[in-house]
Amino acid sequence: MLHGFLPTLLDGTLTTLGVAGASLVIAVLLGLVGAAAKLSRIPVIRWLASTYTTVVRGVPDLVLMLLIFFGGQIGINAAAAALGYEGYVDINPFVAGVATIGFIFGAYLTETFRGALMAIPAGQREAGLAFGMSPMRVFLRITFPQMVRLAIPGFTNNWLVLVKSTAIVSVIGLTDMMHSAGLAAGATREPFTFYLAAAAIYLAITSISLLALGALEKRVTVGLRGAA
Amino acid sequence: MNFDAIIESLPMYATGIGTTLQLLAVALAAGLLLAMPLGIARASNNVWISRPVWLYTYVIRGTPMLVQLFLIYYGVAQFEWVRLSVLWPLLSSAWFCAVLAFTLNTAAYTAEIIAGAMRAVPYGEVEAANSLGMSKLQVLTRILLPSAMRRALPAYSNEVIMMLHGTSLASVVTVMDLTGAAREMNSRTYLPFEAFLTAGACYMLLTFSLVGLFHFAERRWLQHLAPRKNSFDVSGVVLTTAPRI
C-alpha cells in the first residue's frame, strides 16, 4: 500500500503530533498568563496582553513563522557573536515551529480563558475568600474547575485549528506529515495519492479529537441540567 | 533596521498587496455564491439534502487548507485526463489553483455560518410569513435569508479575516502575494526582520481596515439586535465592559 511509503508518512504524522502537542503546552501556559494579565488591575499589564492578542490576530501564522525562523536565526547569531561565540547557531525548525504555533494559539486561548473566567460570578470568589481560603486555594477549588468546563468549547475549536496550522511547518523544512507526503509524491509521481492520504490522516486526528473532547465536555458538565 | 532596503522594496509590496486583495476578493465572492445554496441545503430538515453538505463541510473543515491547496496544485496533475483536458491551462496556473482551493475552503465555512444563522432566526418570523400566505420561496427570500444574512455578519467577519490570513499560503505555491513579496525580499537581501515585519504590518493594516468595515456594516444592518441603550450607558457599547474578577 502507498508503494511502501506508509512508514514514512506515519513518521511524519508523529512529528506533526509532536509539534501540535508541544505547541499546545506552550499555548495553554501563555493563554493562562495572558488571561490573568488581561484581567489584571495594573493597566500596563493589561495593555501588554492586549497588544499580544491584537498583533497575533492581525498577522497570518505563516508570516509569523517565517519571521521567527529566519529572523530568529539572525537574532540569535547576532546575540551569540556579541557574547563572543565564534560558531554559527542553526535554529531547529521544530523549535521555531513549536515556538510560533504556541505563541499564536496562546493569544487565542487567552481570549478563551478570559471569557471563561469572566463567566464565573465574582460572588463565588468572594464567598471563598470570606471562608478564609487563600486566593490560590480559591483559584484551585472554585475558579479553575468551573473555568475548565466553560473553556472546553473554545478550547476544542482552538485545538482543531492548531492541528491544521501545524501543516505550515513543512514550509520551514520540518519533516512533518506534509513534508513526508511531498517526498513520497516526488518519488512515485503520485502527488494526489499522497496528499489525499495526508488529508485522511488529518481528518482522522481532528475526528478523534472531536470525539474525545466531546466526551470530556459531557463528563465535566454532568452536574448541569440543560434547558433542552 | 535597514529602512532603505524596505523603501526600495515597497513597490514589490504594493504589487503583493494587490495580489493578496485580488485573491481574497475573488475567493470570497465565489465562495459566498457557492455557500448560499450549500447553507440553505445544510439547514434543510431533509437529511438527504443536509447530510451531503455536512460531509463536505466536515471534510473541508477537518483538513488543513494547505493540503487542499496541494491536492489541487500538485495533485490533479497525476491524472493524464486532467492534463489533456481543456481545463489544464487553468489548473496549471498557481493563481487559479490558489483561488480554487480558497473558494472551496471558504464556501464550506460560510455554508455552516449561513446554516447556523438560519437556524437562529426566531420561528415566529417564519410563522408570521406563512400566515400571511407567502410561498416557501417567498419566505426564504423575503424573511429567512435577509434575517439570516444579517445575523451571520459577526461570524462572517471572522471568516473574512481568516481568509485574508489564509491567502498567505498562496506564496507557498509561487504566487507573488504580500507574503510572497516578503519572501522574495528576504531571499534577495537576507534581511528577514525588515522583510517579514513589513509584511506583518501590512497584514495588520488590512486586518483592521476589514474589521472596521465590518463594524460599520454591523452598525448599519444589525442595529436592531444591539444591546438596548440605557441611561447609564453613553457609548452604546454595553457588552465590552463586563465586570472584572
Coordinates of C-alpha atoms in Angstrom, one line a residue:
Chain A
M1 CA 0.0 0.0 0.0
L2 CA 1.2 3.5 -0.9
H3 CA 4.3 2.0 -2.6
G4 CA 5.9 1.3 0.8
F5 CA 5.8 4.9 1.8
L6 CA 3.3 4.3 4.6
P7 CA 6.1 4.2 7.3
T8 CA 7.5 7.5 6.0
L9 CA 4.0 9.0 6.2
L10 CA 3.4 7.7 9.7
D11 CA 6.9 9.0 10.8
G12 CA 5.7 12.4 9.6
T13 CA 2.5 12.0 11.4
L14 CA 4.4 11.5 14.7
T15 CA 6.3 14.7 14.0
T16 CA 3.0 16.6 13.3
L17 CA 1.5 15.3 16.6
G18 CA 4.8 16.2 18.4
V19 CA 4.6 19.7 17.1
A20 CA 0.9 20.0 17.9
G21 CA 1.3 18.6 21.4
A22 CA 4.4 20.7 22.3
S23 CA 2.7 23.9 20.9
L24 CA -0.4 23.2 22.9
V25 CA 1.5 23.1 26.1
I26 CA 3.1 26.4 25.4
A27 CA -0.2 27.8 24.2
V28 CA -2.1 26.8 27.3
L29 CA 0.6 28.3 29.6
L30 CA 0.7 31.5 27.6
G31 CA -3.1 31.5 27.5
L32 CA -3.4 31.3 31.3
V33 CA -0.8 34.0 31.8
G34 CA -2.5 36.1 29.1
A35 CA -5.9 35.7 30.6
A36 CA -4.6 36.6 34.1
A37 CA -2.8 39.7 32.5
K38 CA -6.0 40.8 30.7
L39 CA -7.9 40.7 33.9
S40 CA -5.1 42.4 35.9
R41 CA -5.7 45.6 37.9
I42 CA -2.4 47.1 36.5
P43 CA -3.0 49.0 33.3
V44 CA 0.5 48.3 31.8
I45 CA 0.0 44.6 32.1
R46 CA -3.5 44.7 30.6
W47 CA -2.1 46.8 27.7
L48 CA 0.8 44.3 27.1
A49 CA -1.7 41.4 26.9
S50 CA -4.0 43.4 24.5
T51 CA -1.0 44.2 22.3
Y52 CA -0.1 40.5 22.2
T53 CA -3.6 39.3 21.2
T54 CA -4.0 42.1 18.7
V55 CA -0.8 41.5 16.9
V56 CA -1.4 37.8 16.7
R57 CA -4.9 38.3 15.3
G58 CA -3.6 40.8 12.7
V59 CA -0.8 38.8 11.2
P60 CA -1.0 35.4 9.3
D61 CA 0.7 32.5 11.1
L62 CA 2.9 31.8 8.0
V63 CA 4.4 35.3 8.2
L64 CA 5.0 35.0 12.0
M65 CA 6.6 31.6 11.4
L66 CA 8.9 32.9 8.7
L67 CA 9.8 35.9 10.9
I68 CA 10.6 33.7 13.8
F69 CA 12.5 31.1 11.7
F70 CA 14.6 33.5 9.6
G71 CA 14.6 36.5 11.9
G72 CA 15.3 34.4 15.0
Q73 CA 18.3 32.8 13.2
I74 CA 19.9 36.2 12.6
G75 CA 18.9 37.5 16.1
I76 CA 20.4 34.5 17.9
N77 CA 23.6 34.6 15.9
A78 CA 24.0 38.3 16.5
A79 CA 23.5 37.7 20.2
A80 CA 25.9 34.8 20.1
A81 CA 28.5 36.9 18.3
A82 CA 28.0 39.7 20.8
L83 CA 28.7 37.2 23.6
G84 CA 32.0 36.2 21.9
Y85 CA 30.8 32.9 20.4
E86 CA 32.6 32.1 17.1
G87 CA 30.5 29.4 15.5
Y88 CA 27.2 29.6 13.8
V89 CA 23.9 28.7 15.5
D90 CA 21.3 26.9 13.5
I91 CA 17.6 27.3 14.5
N92 CA 16.0 23.9 14.6
P93 CA 12.8 24.1 12.5
F94 CA 11.0 22.0 15.2
V95 CA 11.8 24.7 17.8
A96 CA 10.8 27.5 15.5
G97 CA 7.6 25.8 14.5
V98 CA 6.6 25.0 18.1
A99 CA 7.5 28.4 19.3
T100 CA 5.5 30.1 16.6
I101 CA 2.4 28.0 16.9
G102 CA 2.5 28.1 20.7
F103 CA 2.8 31.9 20.6
I104 CA -0.1 32.2 18.1
F105 CA -2.5 29.9 19.9
G106 CA -1.5 31.3 23.3
A107 CA -3.3 34.5 22.1
Y108 CA -6.4 32.7 21.0
L109 CA -6.5 30.7 24.3
T110 CA -6.0 33.9 26.2
E111 CA -9.4 35.1 24.9
T112 CA -11.0 31.7 25.6
F113 CA -9.7 31.5 29.1
R114 CA -10.6 35.2 29.8
G115 CA -14.1 34.6 28.6
A116 CA -14.4 31.5 30.8
L117 CA -13.0 33.3 33.9
M118 CA -15.4 36.3 33.4
A119 CA -18.4 34.0 33.2
I120 CA -17.8 32.8 36.8
P121 CA -19.8 35.1 39.2
A122 CA -17.4 37.2 41.3
G123 CA -19.6 36.3 44.4
Q124 CA -18.3 32.8 44.4
R125 CA -14.7 34.0 44.7
E126 CA -15.7 36.5 47.4
A127 CA -17.6 33.7 49.2
G128 CA -14.4 31.5 49.1
L129 CA -12.3 34.4 50.5
A130 CA -14.9 35.1 53.2
F131 CA -14.5 31.4 54.3
G132 CA -10.8 32.1 54.8
M133 CA -9.5 30.3 51.8
S134 CA -6.2 31.7 50.4
P135 CA -6.5 33.2 46.8
M136 CA -4.6 30.2 45.5
R137 CA -7.0 27.8 47.1
V138 CA -10.0 29.8 45.8
F139 CA -8.4 29.5 42.3
L140 CA -7.8 25.8 42.5
R141 CA -11.0 24.8 44.2
I142 CA -13.6 27.2 42.8
T143 CA -12.4 29.2 39.8
F144 CA -10.3 26.6 38.0
P145 CA -12.8 23.7 37.9
Q146 CA -15.5 25.9 36.5
M147 CA -13.2 27.6 34.1
V148 CA -12.3 24.2 32.6
R149 CA -15.9 23.5 31.9
L150 CA -16.6 26.9 30.4
A151 CA -13.5 26.8 28.3
I152 CA -13.9 23.4 26.7
P153 CA -15.9 24.5 23.6
G154 CA -13.4 27.3 22.8
F155 CA -10.5 25.0 23.6
T156 CA -11.8 22.3 21.3
N157 CA -12.1 24.8 18.4
N158 CA -8.6 26.2 19.0
W159 CA -7.1 22.7 19.2
L160 CA -8.6 21.8 15.9
V161 CA -7.3 25.0 14.2
L162 CA -3.9 24.4 15.9
V163 CA -3.6 20.8 14.5
K164 CA -4.4 22.2 11.0
S165 CA -1.9 25.0 11.4
T166 CA 0.9 22.6 12.0
A167 CA 0.8 21.8 8.3
I168 CA 2.7 25.0 7.6
V169 CA 5.8 23.9 9.5
S170 CA 6.7 22.0 6.3
V171 CA 7.4 25.4 4.7
I172 CA 10.4 25.9 7.0
G173 CA 11.7 22.5 6.3
L174 CA 10.5 20.3 9.1
T175 CA 9.9 16.7 8.0
D176 CA 6.3 16.6 9.2
M177 CA 3.4 14.8 7.5
M178 CA 3.1 17.3 4.7
H179 CA 6.8 17.1 4.0
S180 CA 6.8 13.2 4.0
A181 CA 3.8 13.3 1.7
G182 CA 5.7 15.6 -0.6
L183 CA 8.8 13.3 -0.6
A184 CA 6.7 10.3 -1.4
A185 CA 4.8 12.3 -4.1
G186 CA 8.1 13.3 -5.7
A187 CA 9.5 9.7 -5.7
T188 CA 6.4 8.0 -7.0
R189 CA 5.0 10.8 -9.2
E190 CA 1.6 10.3 -7.5
P191 CA 1.1 13.6 -5.6
F192 CA -2.7 13.2 -5.5
T193 CA -2.5 9.8 -3.7
F194 CA -0.1 11.0 -1.0
Y195 CA -1.7 14.4 -0.3
L196 CA -5.1 12.6 -0.1
A197 CA -3.5 10.2 2.4
A198 CA -2.2 13.2 4.4
A199 CA -5.7 14.7 4.3
A200 CA -7.2 11.5 5.5
I201 CA -4.7 11.4 8.5
Y202 CA -5.5 15.0 9.4
L203 CA -9.2 14.2 9.2
A204 CA -8.7 11.2 11.5
I205 CA -6.8 13.3 14.0
T206 CA -9.5 16.0 14.0
S207 CA -12.3 13.4 14.2
I208 CA -10.7 11.6 17.2
S209 CA -10.1 15.0 18.9
L210 CA -13.8 16.0 18.4
L211 CA -15.0 12.7 19.9
A212 CA -12.5 12.8 22.9
L213 CA -13.2 16.4 23.8
G214 CA -17.0 15.9 23.3
A215 CA -16.7 13.0 25.9
L216 CA -14.7 15.2 28.2
E217 CA -17.3 18.0 27.9
K218 CA -20.0 15.5 28.7
R219 CA -18.1 14.5 31.8
V220 CA -17.4 17.9 33.2
T221 CA -21.0 19.2 32.6
V222 CA -22.6 16.1 34.2
G223 CA -23.8 18.2 37.1
L224 CA -25.6 20.7 34.9
R225 CA -29.2 20.4 33.8
G226 CA -29.6 21.6 30.2
A227 CA -32.6 23.5 29.0
A228 CA -33.2 21.2 26.1
Chain B
M1 CA 16.6 48.2 10.9
N2 CA 17.6 48.9 7.3
F3 CA 14.9 51.3 6.2
D4 CA 16.5 52.0 2.8
A5 CA 16.0 48.3 1.9
I6 CA 12.4 48.5 3.0
I7 CA 11.7 51.6 0.9
E8 CA 13.4 50.1 -2.1
S9 CA 11.1 47.1 -1.9
L10 CA 7.9 49.0 -1.3
P11 CA 6.7 48.8 -4.9
M12 CA 7.1 45.0 -4.7
Y13 CA 5.0 45.0 -1.5
A14 CA 2.3 47.2 -3.2
T15 CA 2.0 44.7 -6.0
G16 CA 1.8 42.0 -3.4
I17 CA -1.0 43.7 -1.5
G18 CA -2.8 44.0 -4.8
T19 CA -2.5 40.3 -5.5
T20 CA -3.5 39.4 -1.9
L21 CA -6.6 41.5 -2.1
Q22 CA -7.4 40.1 -5.5
L23 CA -7.1 36.5 -4.3
L24 CA -9.2 37.4 -1.3
A25 CA -12.0 39.2 -3.2
V26 CA -12.3 36.5 -5.9
A27 CA -12.3 33.7 -3.4
L28 CA -14.8 35.4 -1.1
A29 CA -17.2 36.3 -3.9
A30 CA -17.1 32.9 -5.5
G31 CA -17.2 31.2 -2.0
L32 CA -20.2 33.2 -0.9
L33 CA -22.0 32.4 -4.2
L34 CA -21.4 28.7 -3.5
A35 CA -22.1 28.9 0.2
M36 CA -25.7 30.3 -0.2
P37 CA -27.2 27.2 -1.8
L38 CA -25.0 24.9 0.4
G39 CA -26.0 26.8 3.5
I40 CA -29.7 26.6 2.6
A41 CA -29.3 22.9 1.9
R42 CA -27.4 22.4 5.2
A43 CA -30.2 23.9 7.2
S44 CA -32.8 21.7 5.4
N45 CA -34.8 19.3 7.5
N46 CA -34.4 16.7 4.8
V47 CA -31.4 14.6 5.8
W48 CA -30.8 13.5 2.1
I49 CA -30.2 17.2 1.4
S50 CA -28.4 18.3 4.5
R51 CA -26.1 15.2 5.1
P52 CA -24.1 15.5 1.8
V53 CA -23.4 19.2 2.6
W54 CA -22.5 18.2 6.2
L55 CA -20.0 15.7 4.8
Y56 CA -18.5 18.3 2.5
T57 CA -18.1 20.9 5.3
Y58 CA -16.8 18.3 7.7
V59 CA -14.0 17.1 5.4
I60 CA -13.0 20.7 4.4
R61 CA -13.1 21.9 8.0
G62 CA -11.2 18.8 9.2
T63 CA -8.2 19.2 6.9
P64 CA -5.7 22.0 6.6
M65 CA -6.1 24.4 3.7
L66 CA -2.5 23.8 2.7
V67 CA -3.4 20.1 2.0
Q68 CA -6.4 21.2 -0.1
L69 CA -4.2 23.6 -2.0
F70 CA -1.5 21.0 -2.6
L71 CA -4.1 18.5 -3.7
I72 CA -5.3 20.9 -6.4
Y73 CA -1.9 22.4 -7.4
Y74 CA 0.3 19.3 -7.3
G75 CA -2.3 16.6 -7.0
V76 CA -4.5 16.7 -10.1
A77 CA -1.5 16.7 -12.5
Q78 CA -1.2 13.0 -11.5
F79 CA -4.1 12.1 -13.8
E80 CA -3.4 12.2 -17.5
W81 CA -7.0 13.0 -18.5
V82 CA -6.7 16.2 -16.5
R83 CA -3.5 17.2 -18.3
L84 CA -5.2 16.5 -21.6
S85 CA -8.4 18.3 -20.7
V86 CA -9.4 21.9 -21.8
L87 CA -9.1 22.9 -18.1
W88 CA -5.4 22.2 -18.0
P89 CA -4.2 25.7 -18.8
L90 CA -6.3 26.9 -15.8
L91 CA -5.2 24.1 -13.5
S92 CA -1.5 24.5 -14.3
S93 CA -1.7 28.2 -13.1
A94 CA -0.7 28.7 -9.5
W95 CA -3.0 31.7 -9.1
F96 CA -6.1 29.8 -10.3
C97 CA -5.3 26.8 -8.1
A98 CA -4.9 29.0 -5.1
V99 CA -8.2 30.8 -5.8
L100 CA -10.0 27.5 -6.4
A101 CA -8.7 26.0 -3.1
F102 CA -9.5 29.2 -1.1
T103 CA -13.0 29.3 -2.7
L104 CA -13.8 25.6 -1.9
N105 CA -12.5 26.2 1.7
T106 CA -14.4 29.4 2.5
A107 CA -17.6 28.0 0.9
A108 CA -17.6 25.2 3.5
Y109 CA -17.1 27.6 6.5
T110 CA -19.5 30.1 5.1
A111 CA -22.2 27.5 4.4
E112 CA -22.0 26.5 8.1
I113 CA -22.2 30.1 9.2
I114 CA -25.3 30.7 7.0
A115 CA -27.0 27.5 8.1
G116 CA -26.3 28.4 11.8
A117 CA -27.8 31.9 11.2
M118 CA -30.8 30.4 9.5
R119 CA -31.5 28.2 12.5
A120 CA -31.1 31.2 14.8
V121 CA -34.0 33.1 13.1
P122 CA -36.9 33.1 15.5
Y123 CA -39.6 30.7 14.2
G124 CA -42.3 33.2 14.8
E125 CA -41.0 35.2 11.9
V126 CA -41.5 32.2 9.6
E127 CA -44.9 31.5 11.1
A128 CA -45.9 35.1 10.6
A129 CA -44.9 34.9 6.9
N130 CA -46.8 31.6 6.5
S131 CA -49.9 33.1 8.0
L132 CA -49.7 35.9 5.5
G133 CA -49.9 33.3 2.8
M134 CA -46.3 33.6 1.5
S135 CA -45.0 30.7 -0.6
K136 CA -42.0 28.7 0.6
L137 CA -39.7 30.6 -1.8
Q138 CA -41.1 33.9 -0.7
V139 CA -40.5 33.0 3.0
L140 CA -36.9 32.0 2.1
T141 CA -36.0 35.1 0.0
R142 CA -38.0 37.7 1.9
I143 CA -37.8 36.6 5.6
L144 CA -35.3 33.8 6.2
L145 CA -32.3 34.9 4.1
P146 CA -32.4 38.7 4.8
S147 CA -32.6 37.9 8.5
A148 CA -30.0 35.2 8.5
M149 CA -27.5 37.2 6.4
R150 CA -27.6 40.0 8.9
R151 CA -27.2 37.6 11.8
A152 CA -24.3 36.0 10.0
L153 CA -22.3 39.2 9.8
P154 CA -20.2 38.9 13.0
A155 CA -19.2 35.3 12.3
Y156 CA -18.7 36.1 8.6
S157 CA -16.3 38.9 9.5
N158 CA -14.2 36.4 11.4
E159 CA -14.2 34.2 8.3
V160 CA -13.1 37.0 6.1
I161 CA -10.1 37.8 8.4
M162 CA -9.2 34.1 8.5
M163 CA -9.3 34.1 4.7
L164 CA -7.1 37.2 4.5
H165 CA -4.6 35.4 6.6
G166 CA -5.1 32.1 4.6
T167 CA -4.2 33.8 1.3
S168 CA -0.6 33.9 2.6
L169 CA -0.5 30.2 1.7
A170 CA -0.6 31.2 -1.9
S171 CA 3.1 32.2 -1.6
V172 CA 3.9 28.5 -0.9
V173 CA 2.8 27.7 -4.5
T174 CA 4.9 30.6 -6.0
V175 CA 2.1 33.2 -6.2
M176 CA 3.7 36.6 -5.5
D177 CA 1.2 37.9 -2.9
L178 CA 2.1 40.0 0.1
T179 CA 3.9 37.1 1.8
G180 CA 5.5 36.2 -1.5
A181 CA 6.9 39.7 -1.7
A182 CA 8.3 39.4 1.8
R183 CA 9.9 36.0 1.0
E184 CA 11.4 37.5 -2.2
M185 CA 12.8 40.4 -0.3
N186 CA 14.3 38.1 2.3
S187 CA 16.0 35.9 -0.3
R188 CA 17.3 38.9 -2.2
T189 CA 18.6 41.0 0.7
Y190 CA 18.8 38.5 3.6
L191 CA 17.1 41.0 5.9
P192 CA 14.4 38.7 7.4
F193 CA 13.3 41.2 10.1
E194 CA 12.8 44.0 7.7
A195 CA 11.1 41.7 5.1
F196 CA 8.6 40.0 7.4
L197 CA 7.9 42.8 9.8
T198 CA 6.9 45.0 6.8
A199 CA 4.6 42.2 5.6
G200 CA 3.2 41.8 9.1
A201 CA 2.5 45.5 9.4
C202 CA 0.7 45.5 6.0
Y203 CA -1.4 42.5 7.1
M204 CA -2.3 44.2 10.3
L205 CA -3.4 47.3 8.5
L206 CA -5.5 45.2 6.1
T207 CA -7.0 43.2 9.0
F208 CA -8.0 46.2 11.0
S209 CA -9.4 48.0 7.9
L210 CA -11.6 45.0 7.3
V211 CA -12.6 44.8 11.0
G212 CA -13.6 48.5 10.8
L213 CA -15.6 47.9 7.7
F214 CA -17.5 45.1 9.3
H215 CA -18.2 47.1 12.4
F216 CA -19.7 49.7 10.2
A217 CA -21.8 47.1 8.4
E218 CA -23.0 45.7 11.7
R219 CA -24.0 49.1 12.9
R220 CA -25.8 49.6 9.7
W221 CA -27.6 46.2 9.4
L222 CA -27.6 44.7 12.9
Q223 CA -28.7 47.7 14.9
H224 CA -32.0 46.1 15.9
L225 CA -30.1 43.3 17.7
A226 CA -27.7 45.5 19.5
P227 CA -28.0 45.7 23.3
R228 CA -30.5 48.3 24.3
K229 CA -29.1 51.6 25.4
N230 CA -29.9 52.7 28.9
S231 CA -29.4 55.8 30.9
F232 CA -26.2 54.6 32.5
D233 CA -24.5 53.9 29.2
V234 CA -23.5 56.8 27.0
S235 CA -21.5 55.0 24.3
G236 CA -23.9 52.2 23.4
V237 CA -21.3 49.5 24.0
V238 CA -22.5 47.6 27.0
L239 CA -21.1 44.1 26.4
T240 CA -17.5 45.1 26.3
T241 CA -17.4 46.4 29.9
A242 CA -18.0 43.2 31.8
P243 CA -17.1 43.1 35.5
R244 CA -13.5 42.3 36.2
I245 CA -12.5 39.5 38.6

